[in-house]
Amino acid sequence: MNAVLETFLTDEIGPLPFCPGCGHDRLIKALDQALVKLQPDPKKVVIVTDIGCIGLADRYFTTHAFHGLHGRSITYACGLKLARPELTVIVLKGDGGCGIGGAHLLNVARRNIGITLIVANNFNYGMTGGQHSVTTPTDGLTATTPQGNIEGAMDLCATTIAAGAPWAYRGTGFDRDLADRIADAIRQPGFAMLDIWDMCTAYYLPRNQLKKKDLSGMMERLGLPAGLLADKQRPEYGEQYRKIHAQAKQAVRRRPGISAKYGHALNQQTGIVIAGSAGQKIRSAAALFAQAGMFANLEATQKDDYPITVMTGHSITEIILSPERIDYTAIDSPGYFVVVSEDGLQKSKALIKALASGATLYAEESLDLPETDARVVRLPIVATAKKINRLSIGIVALGAMLADSGLFPMDAFKESISTLQKKVIAEVNLQALDAGARILQSECD
Amino acid sequence: MALEFLEGNEAIARGAMKANCNFFAGYPITPSSSILQHMLDLLPRDGGIAVQAEDEIASIGFCIGAAMAGSKVLTATSGPGISLYSENIGLAIIGETPMVIVNVQRQGPATGSATKGAEGDIQFTRWCTSGGLPVIVLSPATVGEAYELTFHAFNLSERYRVPVFLLTNKEIGLTRESVDLDAIELPSPVERKRVAMGEEYLPHDFDYPSAVPAFADFGGEHITRFTTSTHDKAAFLATSPPLIQEMIDHYTAKVDAAADELALVKQHLEDGAETLIVSYGITSRSAAVAAREARAIGVKVSTLCLQTLYPVPRTALISAMNGISKIIVPEMNMGQYILEVERLAPAGIEIIGVNKMDTTLISPDEILEQGGLR
Ligand SMILES: Cc1ncc(C[n+]2csc(CCOP(=O)(O)OP(=O)(O)O)c2C)c(N)n1
Ligand code: SF4
Ligand SMILES: [Mg+2]
């Protein structure tokens, strides 16, 4: 057994730095007493603070000490706790920190990450000269509310409880049982917060002609209750995280690799554009096509363009295939253009008009095409796909395009589909591919 | 050989896993969101933690906390998120926190063209926080390099205890390419030097300015401290000017002294070439095509592609400028890295920026024409 520790404070760097009578001093001593009661291994405790007078305190503890940015202490504490769940992580924060870091306050409560938050609430920014904070009472006089505060005071406990805090307590630095209540908070497996009212003797107290011990009276005047305000445990975030992931733990799914085993007929980098609509599986059909190119010993790239509202409008994919390394990944002049829907056509009209005479345009037969120098091949893509599956438009179109262009063997496309897709989907797509490949044949028949 | 068809963002996630990353926190933003998605897919299966935080400030805050507890951390965002990271990046510098930060650049300023590529954050990354102290910035040109440089970024962040940026672009992050990651040769993952058991511990100890202090994990066997405030080697508040300067010199020297070691470049220097193209990121690929086309018409051109942007690979740049009379610097911004080139170029060299910020790639033709090579 280790010796019992009589304090967790050190005087190595001198006494606590606060102004005479500052409430923070009392609070830090209460935290020390709470730790003495709990006797944790100091190596397993981290005191996290941020900027403000209260933030000067972490380094006076014999535990680990983490002093971060104004209002952000909760975020570091969450990182520490998630990375090392065995740690006791205690955040000391000012009311100022609760304002600037309000989002973190709500979210740590909502997530229920098992840290302890002690707010040293002195109704103003001590460190910067007594400006008003989110907890300054209405009418309160501060450096920045010389006519009296016209803002409302935030009820830190009610706010965090509403956000989901399972455990919350409000008290004052003068409460005789403060160390016990802090110890209670530290014992909680989930998030626990204490809103501890104390006095800034340099600014808030003199400006508002308060008595040092009038904190309980202030609570009453503001209608804010004291004591234990929430005590309702629910699963702690980190514990829950590890539990659900341990259950779901599976080896990382590695996609099947692609080996270049077919030949191809390309002698230069070639751009292929496929223009359709959301819901036509353009992107995935194009990816299968590009990977078919890889099976045929070609390098490939793919870029997709679609509106942020993904389920509507155009879906345009650019594929580049090349027998050599692809450096420049834009398509200035496509060799092949496939357009299967009105959305795709509208979005790419200018590109289609600009197609070079050596290019081929494969178009759904029902579309009203602009003038172009490209060779135009009109195809019953939609009607053909309809007979198989409405999601197979992309594969049908690319099957027809491949059969006509002969860029690489049809077997490479089949292999891409059967290797990279789930069996049921692959079966449908192989049918679609076959139907697409035969469109032109049947036209000639 | 097993090829895959991967986007740059997935390659980054895979590179991070290869480097033994075990903590990720991020906030969704195009075009970096899929890094969050891939890390959520990969990390928890591997016993790690990947979380979506409430905002970018929390993302980097979680990461700094986890890193100081001993984790290897990654976060990823785009320009607007880097703006929110800014203050905490300074914290990671002053606290000597190893961490990797990905910026998948998109067209700015502000929300800009959220889904389009750009390279507008070059100087922003170098000077992204108050104080102006150095950070390490790597920039990949391909999906394969995104994987490789993410891995290196982790190693560098561990070795130098400094935030390392991977500065990429929507044009790499969201473009899929055929790539064989297993064929990319990588060194072993580096672990930060940790203080030995029983040894006296100071969180920022160094014998000479560029020495990198040993690390003790929060929650480990040594009591440790971390602070955002000016501090001494023990991480206690420091107010004495000589002591403050000593620490500043240390943060500066540890990165600057390693500049040559950190300099990752790819160069193709031609004997007798009078023109040099200096490039980085996706634009390096247009530069490569432009140089090939120039050579094909008999114009000798050297190329220098920078994978390390900061610290500036001075030695490589200066030696590539040898015998050169014209330098072309193509950039998807209005002229940022060209400032570094101008700083180093001897007087009399003509320096031409090829600049564009219309969200499209700079083409080889634009480099050839604006660079006067054709
Ligand atoms: C981002 C940022 N904004 C402003 C400041 C300046 N600042 C330092 S402490 C502080 C307020 C601290 O008040 P509080 O959290 O209530 O702590 P107290 O001093 O009252 O204990 C402010 C605004 C800062 N350090 N960082
Ligand atoms: S300024 Fe106020 S809060 Fe700060 S130490 Fe003095 S009394 Fe305490
Ligand atoms: Mg305060």
Short mmCIF file of N, CA, C and O in Angstrom, two decimals, chain A residues 51 191 226 239 242 324 339 353 383 387:
data_model
loop_
_atom_site.label_atom_id
_atom_site.label_comp_id
_atom_site.label_asym_id
_atom_site.label_seq_id
_atom_site.Cartn_x
_atom_site.Cartn_y
_atom_site.Cartn_z
N ILE A 51 -7.83 29.40 -19.87
CA ILE A 51 -7.32 30.72 -19.48
C ILE A 51 -8.34 31.44 -18.61
O ILE A 51 -9.54 31.39 -18.84
N PHE A 191 -20.32 12.09 -17.11
CA PHE A 191 -20.01 13.52 -16.97
C PHE A 191 -20.67 14.06 -15.70
O PHE A 191 -21.83 13.79 -15.43
N ALA A 226 -29.99 25.51 -5.41
CA ALA A 226 -28.69 24.96 -5.04
C ALA A 226 -28.85 23.46 -4.77
O ALA A 226 -29.96 22.95 -4.72
N GLU A 239 -16.92 4.27 -22.79
CA GLU A 239 -17.21 2.87 -22.47
C GLU A 239 -18.13 2.27 -23.53
O GLU A 239 -17.91 1.18 -24.05
N ARG A 242 -16.37 1.79 -26.89
CA ARG A 242 -15.53 0.60 -26.96
C ARG A 242 -16.39 -0.67 -27.00
O ARG A 242 -16.05 -1.63 -27.68
N GLU A 324 -0.13 4.81 -70.33
CA GLU A 324 0.98 5.29 -69.51
C GLU A 324 0.46 6.03 -68.29
O GLU A 324 -0.73 6.28 -68.16
N VAL A 339 -24.03 10.25 -73.22
CA VAL A 339 -25.05 11.05 -72.53
C VAL A 339 -26.36 10.25 -72.50
O VAL A 339 -26.83 9.77 -73.53
N LYS A 353 -21.15 20.40 -77.80
CA LYS A 353 -20.98 21.25 -78.99
C LYS A 353 -19.52 21.34 -79.38
O LYS A 353 -19.19 21.44 -80.57
N ALA A 383 -34.62 2.35 -72.99
CA ALA A 383 -35.54 1.23 -73.29
C ALA A 383 -34.87 -0.11 -73.01
O ALA A 383 -35.49 -1.02 -72.45
N LYS A 387 -35.77 -3.07 -69.57
CA LYS A 387 -36.07 -4.50 -69.60
C LYS A 387 -35.29 -5.27 -68.53
O LYS A 387 -35.62 -6.40 -68.21
#
